[in-house]
Short mmCIF file of C-alpha atoms and ligand atoms in Angstrom, two decimals:
data_model
loop_
_atom_site.label_atom_id
_atom_site.label_comp_id
_atom_site.label_asym_id
_atom_site.label_seq_id
_atom_site.Cartn_x
_atom_site.Cartn_y
_atom_site.Cartn_z
CA MET A 1 25.57 -63.23 100.76
CA ILE A 2 29.26 -62.16 100.54
CA ARG A 3 31.21 -62.38 97.01
CA SER A 4 33.40 -65.53 97.01
CA ASP A 5 36.41 -63.50 95.97
CA ILE A 6 35.94 -61.29 99.18
CA ARG A 7 35.36 -64.41 101.17
CA ALA A 8 38.86 -65.63 99.99
CA LEU A 9 40.62 -62.70 101.09
CA ASN A 10 42.46 -62.26 104.42
CA ALA A 11 41.47 -58.97 106.45
CA TYR A 12 44.37 -56.47 107.05
CA HIS A 13 46.02 -57.62 110.05
CA VAL A 14 47.19 -55.19 112.67
CA PRO A 15 49.25 -56.93 115.13
CA ASP A 16 48.65 -56.51 118.95
CA SER A 17 51.34 -54.12 120.19
CA SER A 18 50.17 -53.69 123.86
CA GLY A 19 53.22 -53.17 125.97
CA MET A 20 55.52 -53.32 123.15
CA LEU A 21 58.03 -50.89 121.67
CA LYS A 22 56.12 -50.10 118.59
CA LEU A 23 58.36 -49.66 115.59
CA ASP A 24 56.25 -51.34 113.01
CA ALA A 25 53.85 -48.67 111.53
CA MET A 26 55.89 -45.71 110.52
CA GLU A 27 54.48 -43.66 113.23
CA ASN A 28 56.16 -40.46 114.53
CA PRO A 29 57.62 -41.53 118.02
CA TYR A 30 57.20 -38.05 119.69
CA SER A 31 54.04 -37.02 121.34
CA LEU A 32 52.28 -33.55 121.55
CA PRO A 33 54.19 -30.94 123.54
CA ASP A 34 52.16 -30.41 126.84
CA GLU A 35 51.56 -26.57 126.17
CA LEU A 36 49.70 -27.57 122.96
CA ARG A 37 47.75 -30.28 124.56
CA SER A 38 45.66 -28.05 126.91
CA GLU A 39 44.80 -25.50 124.19
CA TRP A 40 44.01 -28.36 121.72
CA ALA A 41 41.56 -30.01 124.38
CA ARG A 42 39.99 -26.60 124.91
CA ARG A 43 39.24 -25.98 121.30
CA LEU A 44 37.87 -29.35 120.91
CA SER A 45 35.57 -29.06 123.90
CA GLU A 46 33.82 -26.18 122.25
CA SER A 47 32.94 -28.13 119.01
CA ASP A 48 29.35 -28.80 118.09
CA ILE A 49 29.29 -32.49 118.09
CA ASN A 50 25.48 -32.71 117.75
CA ARG A 51 25.96 -31.21 114.35
CA TYR A 52 27.33 -33.20 111.22
CA PRO A 53 30.90 -32.08 110.39
CA ASP A 54 31.62 -29.50 107.54
CA ALA A 55 31.24 -31.52 104.43
CA ASP A 56 32.96 -29.18 101.95
CA MET A 57 35.79 -28.18 104.38
CA LEU A 58 36.59 -25.02 102.47
CA PRO A 59 38.57 -23.39 105.62
CA LEU A 60 40.65 -26.61 105.97
CA ARG A 61 41.26 -26.97 102.08
CA SER A 62 42.41 -23.25 102.16
CA ARG A 63 45.01 -23.90 104.86
CA ILE A 64 46.27 -27.09 103.11
CA ALA A 65 46.42 -25.06 99.84
CA GLU A 66 48.37 -22.31 101.48
CA LEU A 67 50.71 -24.67 103.01
CA GLU A 68 51.21 -26.55 99.63
CA GLY A 69 51.21 -23.49 97.22
CA VAL A 70 48.04 -24.39 95.36
CA GLN A 71 44.37 -23.26 95.23
CA PRO A 72 41.77 -24.54 97.57
CA ASP A 73 39.93 -26.12 94.57
CA GLN A 74 42.96 -28.23 93.93
CA VAL A 75 42.78 -30.00 97.41
CA LEU A 76 40.85 -33.17 98.04
CA ILE A 77 40.63 -34.37 101.67
CA GLY A 78 40.42 -38.05 102.75
CA ASN A 79 40.05 -40.06 105.84
CA GLY A 80 43.77 -40.81 105.51
CA SER A 81 45.27 -41.05 102.21
CA ASP A 82 44.17 -44.76 102.01
CA GLU A 83 40.41 -43.26 101.64
CA ILE A 84 41.69 -41.35 98.50
CA ILE A 85 43.47 -44.35 97.04
CA GLN A 86 39.87 -46.07 97.38
CA MET A 87 38.12 -43.06 95.75
CA LEU A 88 40.78 -43.17 92.83
CA LEU A 89 40.19 -46.77 92.13
CA MET A 90 36.43 -46.24 92.31
CA ALA A 91 36.25 -43.25 89.89
CA ALA A 92 39.18 -44.04 87.40
CA ASP A 93 38.43 -45.31 83.79
CA ALA A 94 37.91 -49.33 83.88
CA GLY A 95 41.07 -51.01 83.21
CA PRO A 96 44.13 -52.40 85.32
CA CYS A 97 45.99 -50.37 87.95
CA ALA A 98 49.54 -50.31 87.35
CA VAL A 99 52.04 -50.61 90.21
CA PRO A 100 55.71 -51.38 90.76
CA LYS A 101 56.46 -54.39 92.98
CA PRO A 102 56.96 -54.38 95.90
CA THR A 103 55.04 -51.18 96.91
CA PHE A 104 52.38 -49.93 99.41
CA VAL A 105 49.92 -52.93 99.65
CA MET A 106 46.72 -50.93 99.69
CA TYR A 107 46.76 -50.11 95.78
CA GLU A 108 46.43 -53.91 95.16
CA ALA A 109 44.18 -54.50 98.24
CA VAL A 110 41.44 -51.95 97.28
CA SER A 111 41.86 -52.86 93.55
CA LYS A 112 40.80 -56.43 94.49
CA TRP A 113 37.84 -55.25 96.52
CA LEU A 114 36.80 -53.18 93.43
CA ARG A 115 37.55 -56.22 91.25
CA ARG A 116 39.89 -54.09 89.22
CA PRO A 117 42.92 -55.96 87.66
CA VAL A 118 46.44 -55.02 88.95
CA ALA A 119 49.45 -54.92 86.48
CA SER A 120 52.59 -55.15 88.59
CA MET A 121 56.33 -54.75 87.37
CA THR A 122 59.09 -56.20 89.65
CA LEU A 123 61.80 -53.53 90.64
CA LYS A 124 65.37 -54.35 90.04
CA PRO A 125 67.33 -56.08 92.74
CA ASP A 126 68.66 -52.60 93.94
CA PHE A 127 65.11 -51.54 94.21
CA SER A 128 65.31 -49.15 91.14
CA LEU A 129 62.63 -48.71 88.73
CA ASP A 130 63.08 -49.34 84.97
CA ALA A 131 60.86 -46.24 83.94
CA LYS A 132 60.60 -47.11 80.27
CA ALA A 133 59.85 -50.73 80.93
CA PHE A 134 57.02 -49.35 83.51
CA LEU A 135 55.60 -47.24 80.80
CA ASN A 136 55.69 -49.95 78.27
CA MET A 137 53.74 -52.13 80.45
CA CYS A 138 51.23 -49.25 81.31
CA SER A 139 50.50 -49.23 77.61
CA ARG A 140 50.65 -53.03 76.87
CA GLU A 141 48.15 -53.59 79.77
CA LYS A 142 46.05 -50.47 78.97
CA ALA A 143 46.41 -49.54 82.63
CA SER A 144 44.02 -46.51 83.47
CA LEU A 145 45.80 -45.48 86.44
CA ALA A 146 49.26 -45.99 88.01
CA PHE A 147 50.49 -45.48 91.55
CA LEU A 148 54.31 -44.48 92.22
CA ALA A 149 54.95 -44.06 95.96
CA CYS A 150 57.83 -41.50 96.00
CA PRO A 151 59.55 -42.55 98.36
CA ASN A 152 58.47 -46.15 98.19
CA ASN A 153 57.26 -48.22 100.80
CA PRO A 154 58.65 -50.71 101.78
CA THR A 155 61.85 -50.29 99.98
CA GLY A 156 62.57 -46.78 101.22
CA ASN A 157 64.20 -45.24 98.26
CA MET A 158 63.34 -42.35 95.99
CA TRP A 159 62.94 -42.80 92.26
CA PRO A 160 65.00 -40.28 90.55
CA ARG A 161 63.33 -37.15 89.27
CA GLU A 162 64.00 -37.64 85.59
CA ASP A 163 62.52 -41.08 85.59
CA VAL A 164 59.27 -40.15 87.32
CA GLN A 165 59.07 -37.19 85.07
CA HIS A 166 59.50 -39.27 82.15
CA ILE A 167 56.44 -41.40 83.35
CA ALA A 168 54.59 -38.21 83.99
CA ASP A 169 55.15 -36.69 80.47
CA ASN A 170 54.36 -39.91 78.62
CA TYR A 171 51.68 -41.79 80.43
CA ARG A 172 48.11 -41.22 79.09
CA GLY A 173 46.20 -42.43 82.29
CA LEU A 174 46.00 -41.07 85.74
CA LEU A 175 49.45 -41.11 87.30
CA VAL A 176 49.26 -40.69 91.18
CA ILE A 177 52.59 -39.78 92.84
CA ASP A 178 52.05 -40.86 96.53
CA GLU A 179 54.38 -38.73 98.78
CA ALA A 180 53.11 -40.18 102.10
CA TYR A 181 56.94 -39.92 103.24
CA GLY A 182 57.53 -36.52 101.73
CA PRO A 183 58.22 -34.95 105.09
CA PHE A 184 61.39 -37.16 105.09
CA ALA A 185 62.54 -37.04 101.56
CA GLU A 186 64.90 -34.75 100.02
CA GLU A 187 62.60 -33.21 97.39
CA SER A 188 58.78 -33.16 96.34
CA TYR A 189 57.58 -33.80 92.80
CA ARG A 190 54.79 -31.46 93.53
CA ASP A 191 55.75 -29.59 90.39
CA MET A 192 54.65 -32.58 88.28
CA ILE A 193 51.04 -32.09 88.73
CA THR A 194 49.06 -31.58 85.57
CA ARG A 195 45.63 -32.54 84.32
CA ASN A 196 46.52 -36.18 84.59
CA VAL A 197 49.14 -36.29 87.32
CA LEU A 198 47.91 -36.17 90.93
CA LEU A 199 50.07 -35.94 94.14
CA LEU A 200 49.00 -37.73 97.39
CA ARG A 201 50.01 -36.65 100.72
CA THR A 202 49.23 -37.52 104.37
CA PHE A 203 49.65 -36.01 108.05
CA SER A 204 49.94 -39.47 109.36
CA LYS A 205 53.65 -39.90 109.11
CA LEU A 206 54.11 -36.19 110.53
CA GLY A 207 52.56 -37.17 114.01
CA MET A 208 48.89 -37.28 113.30
CA ALA A 209 48.27 -40.80 112.41
CA GLY A 210 45.37 -40.95 115.00
CA LEU A 211 43.44 -38.23 113.23
CA ARG A 212 43.28 -39.94 109.80
CA LEU A 213 43.78 -37.12 107.39
CA GLY A 214 45.25 -37.29 103.97
CA TYR A 215 44.89 -35.22 100.82
CA ALA A 216 45.31 -35.13 97.25
CA LEU A 217 46.63 -32.17 95.17
CA GLY A 218 45.84 -31.90 91.57
CA ASP A 219 44.06 -30.22 88.69
CA ALA A 220 40.83 -28.58 89.78
CA THR A 221 38.83 -30.41 87.27
CA LEU A 222 39.87 -33.75 88.31
CA ILE A 223 39.48 -32.87 91.97
CA THR A 224 35.87 -31.88 91.10
CA GLU A 225 35.13 -35.38 89.59
CA LEU A 226 36.83 -37.33 92.26
CA ASN A 227 34.77 -35.36 95.13
CA LYS A 228 31.76 -36.99 93.47
CA VAL A 229 32.89 -40.42 95.02
CA ARG A 230 33.72 -38.84 98.36
CA LEU A 231 31.39 -39.58 101.19
CA PRO A 232 29.85 -36.26 102.22
CA TYR A 233 30.96 -36.36 106.01
CA ASN A 234 34.19 -38.28 105.57
CA ILE A 235 36.25 -36.18 107.92
CA ASN A 236 34.70 -35.72 111.46
CA THR A 237 34.61 -32.54 113.26
CA LEU A 238 37.24 -33.39 115.84
CA THR A 239 39.67 -34.17 113.16
CA GLN A 240 38.96 -30.94 111.23
CA LEU A 241 39.30 -28.94 114.14
CA SER A 242 42.45 -30.68 115.45
CA VAL A 243 44.34 -30.49 112.02
CA ALA A 244 43.37 -26.85 111.74
CA PHE A 245 44.92 -26.28 115.12
CA PHE A 246 48.05 -28.12 114.45
CA LEU A 247 48.43 -26.33 111.13
CA ASP A 248 48.91 -23.22 113.36
CA HIS A 249 51.67 -25.14 115.08
CA PHE A 250 53.10 -27.00 112.04
CA ALA A 251 56.87 -25.95 112.94
CA VAL A 252 56.64 -28.38 115.85
CA PHE A 253 55.96 -31.30 113.50
CA GLU A 254 58.44 -30.35 110.96
CA GLU A 255 61.08 -30.09 113.77
CA GLN A 256 60.22 -33.53 115.00
CA ALA A 257 60.49 -34.86 111.19
CA LYS A 258 63.94 -33.29 110.97
CA LYS A 259 65.13 -35.02 114.12
CA ILE A 260 63.69 -38.26 112.85
CA CYS A 261 65.86 -37.85 109.60
CA VAL A 262 68.91 -37.29 111.74
CA GLU A 263 68.21 -40.42 113.77
CA ARG A 264 67.46 -42.34 110.46
CA GLU A 265 71.15 -41.53 109.33
CA ARG A 266 72.57 -42.34 112.71
CA LEU A 267 70.68 -45.69 112.93
CA LEU A 268 71.67 -46.51 109.37
CA ALA A 269 75.41 -46.01 110.13
CA VAL A 270 75.18 -48.21 113.27
CA MET A 271 73.34 -51.03 111.26
CA GLN A 272 75.90 -50.68 108.44
CA ALA A 273 78.58 -51.59 111.03
CA MET A 274 76.92 -54.83 111.52
CA ASP A 275 78.40 -57.53 109.39
CA LYS A 276 75.34 -59.77 109.27
CA VAL A 277 72.93 -56.96 108.31
CA GLU A 278 72.41 -55.41 104.88
CA VAL A 279 70.46 -52.32 105.31
CA PHE A 280 69.17 -49.89 102.68
CA PRO A 281 69.52 -46.28 102.53
CA SER A 282 66.16 -44.52 102.85
CA GLN A 283 64.40 -41.23 102.28
CA THR A 284 61.56 -42.07 104.66
CA ASN A 285 60.91 -42.73 108.42
CA PHE A 286 61.92 -46.28 108.19
CA LEU A 287 65.01 -48.69 107.39
CA LEU A 288 64.66 -51.81 105.23
CA PHE A 289 67.10 -54.49 106.23
CA ARG A 290 68.08 -58.03 105.37
CA VAL A 291 69.26 -60.79 107.48
CA ALA A 292 70.09 -64.23 107.12
CA ASP A 293 67.21 -65.69 109.25
CA PRO A 294 64.38 -63.08 109.31
CA ALA A 295 61.93 -65.10 111.45
CA ALA A 296 64.47 -65.74 114.17
CA VAL A 297 65.27 -61.99 114.28
CA PHE A 298 61.68 -60.94 114.09
CA GLY A 299 60.76 -63.24 116.81
CA GLY A 300 63.51 -62.48 118.94
CA LEU A 301 62.86 -58.70 118.89
CA LYS A 302 59.24 -59.47 119.82
CA GLN A 303 60.34 -61.50 122.70
CA ALA A 304 62.38 -58.49 123.83
CA GLY A 305 59.34 -56.32 123.57
CA ILE A 306 60.12 -54.58 120.12
CA LEU A 307 57.67 -54.95 117.32
CA ILE A 308 58.92 -54.21 113.87
CA LYS A 309 57.59 -55.61 110.55
CA ASN A 310 58.46 -58.92 108.93
CA LEU A 311 58.29 -58.59 104.86
CA HIS A 312 60.02 -61.82 104.28
CA ALA A 313 58.63 -63.75 101.46
CA LYS A 314 60.81 -66.61 99.92
CA GLY A 315 61.65 -66.07 96.30
CA SER A 316 60.68 -62.39 96.23
CA LEU A 317 62.65 -59.25 96.09
CA LEU A 318 62.05 -58.90 99.95
CA GLU A 319 63.52 -62.30 100.86
CA GLY A 320 65.11 -61.88 104.34
CA CYS A 321 63.82 -58.54 104.78
CA LEU A 322 62.46 -56.66 107.61
CA ARG A 323 61.46 -53.09 108.20
CA VAL A 324 61.92 -50.88 111.37
CA THR A 325 60.48 -47.45 111.89
CA ILE A 326 62.64 -44.79 113.29
CA GLY A 327 61.99 -43.85 116.99
CA THR A 328 63.40 -41.88 119.57
CA PRO A 329 67.33 -41.93 120.15
CA GLU A 330 66.63 -44.23 123.11
CA GLU A 331 64.22 -46.50 121.27
CA ASN A 332 66.61 -46.82 118.40
CA ASN A 333 69.50 -47.82 120.75
CA ARG A 334 67.33 -50.43 122.41
CA PHE A 335 66.39 -51.76 118.98
CA ALA A 336 70.15 -51.78 117.67
CA ASN A 337 71.34 -53.45 120.73
CA ALA A 338 68.69 -56.10 120.70
CA LEU A 339 69.43 -56.54 116.99
CA LYS A 340 73.16 -57.09 117.60
CA GLU A 341 72.28 -59.86 120.22
CA LEU A 342 70.14 -61.69 117.68
CA ILE A 343 72.45 -61.78 114.76
C1 LIG B 401 52.95 -44.92 100.46
C2 LIG B 401 51.83 -45.03 101.32
N1 LIG B 401 50.84 -44.17 101.00
C3 LIG B 401 49.58 -44.12 101.77
C4 LIG B 401 49.79 -44.46 102.94
C5 LIG B 401 48.51 -44.38 104.04
O1 LIG B 401 48.54 -43.46 104.69
P1 LIG B 401 47.19 -42.89 105.71
O2 LIG B 401 46.21 -43.66 105.09
O3 LIG B 401 47.70 -43.02 106.92
O4 LIG B 401 47.23 -41.19 105.11
C6 LIG B 401 50.80 -45.24 103.63
C7 LIG B 401 50.79 -45.95 104.90
O5 LIG B 401 51.72 -46.56 105.31
C8 LIG B 401 51.85 -45.44 102.61
O6 LIG B 401 53.18 -46.11 103.19
#
């Protein structure tokens, strides 16, 4: 009944985090201010949930277009940017999907579901990308689309503008620049959008992970084609209303992102002072770090009630690596103190 290659896969595992300090999923640690909560609830209570949601979402696309400085017909909305990754992999020409390695796991996972081959190129040990070699790989493998997460997950670094621009200028397929961590990065590559270069963004990391709303910005003709593989009512009414409401109060989320960046630099310095930790600078809301015994550190933190992500894979570029999401100052102190005890 089910394809054998699907049966051979493992389902995406989300660990149980009940009662834990959750620093594993790149969420914003700050909750919504009380004064916004009641007005938000009031607006939601007025929604017509007996009706299907607005399928075209022109009002929401217009708001996002205004925020990003593009036209509404250049905006495609997805149930998280994950769903847009899926739409892209469904709609792009046949041929491999090109990715650096390591990068965000969903590009490869969804390619597998859709039986699309993946061409990957391992980053240098300092996590930098050889842009020329990447381009060569794309043409050698005849890759029809390529994903570049800028900044990259899980390494946290931003590839230099000239390298990404070089790829954007010379790649003939569809290039997707994924700016999921854009709110924490020094710059955006939004200006690189062309007829074959698309930008992917999300509200998840900014404090709305539970709403599931991501979007692509690109050439209007390309967006029209991608819209054909979007399920008609992919964004539910409550999410549409909520995002529209939160866009009216966007400064609250931007302020929180700024606080997260300040905390990231503070935690980086604290971890840099630990002899037995190699921590990598980041332009995201997480820090990647390497320790001698990642299983012991991960397990010890878990015992202390702190959940982070174990990325260790022997012989890979991520050997010994763990990833921690930036929390509130108190949460970061609790994590840093526990880490100190374990190394
Ligand atoms: C690089 C990157 N892109 C996209 C996503 C997906 O984000 P969402 O589906 O929540 O919008 C993530 C999530 O971790 C990510 O790291």
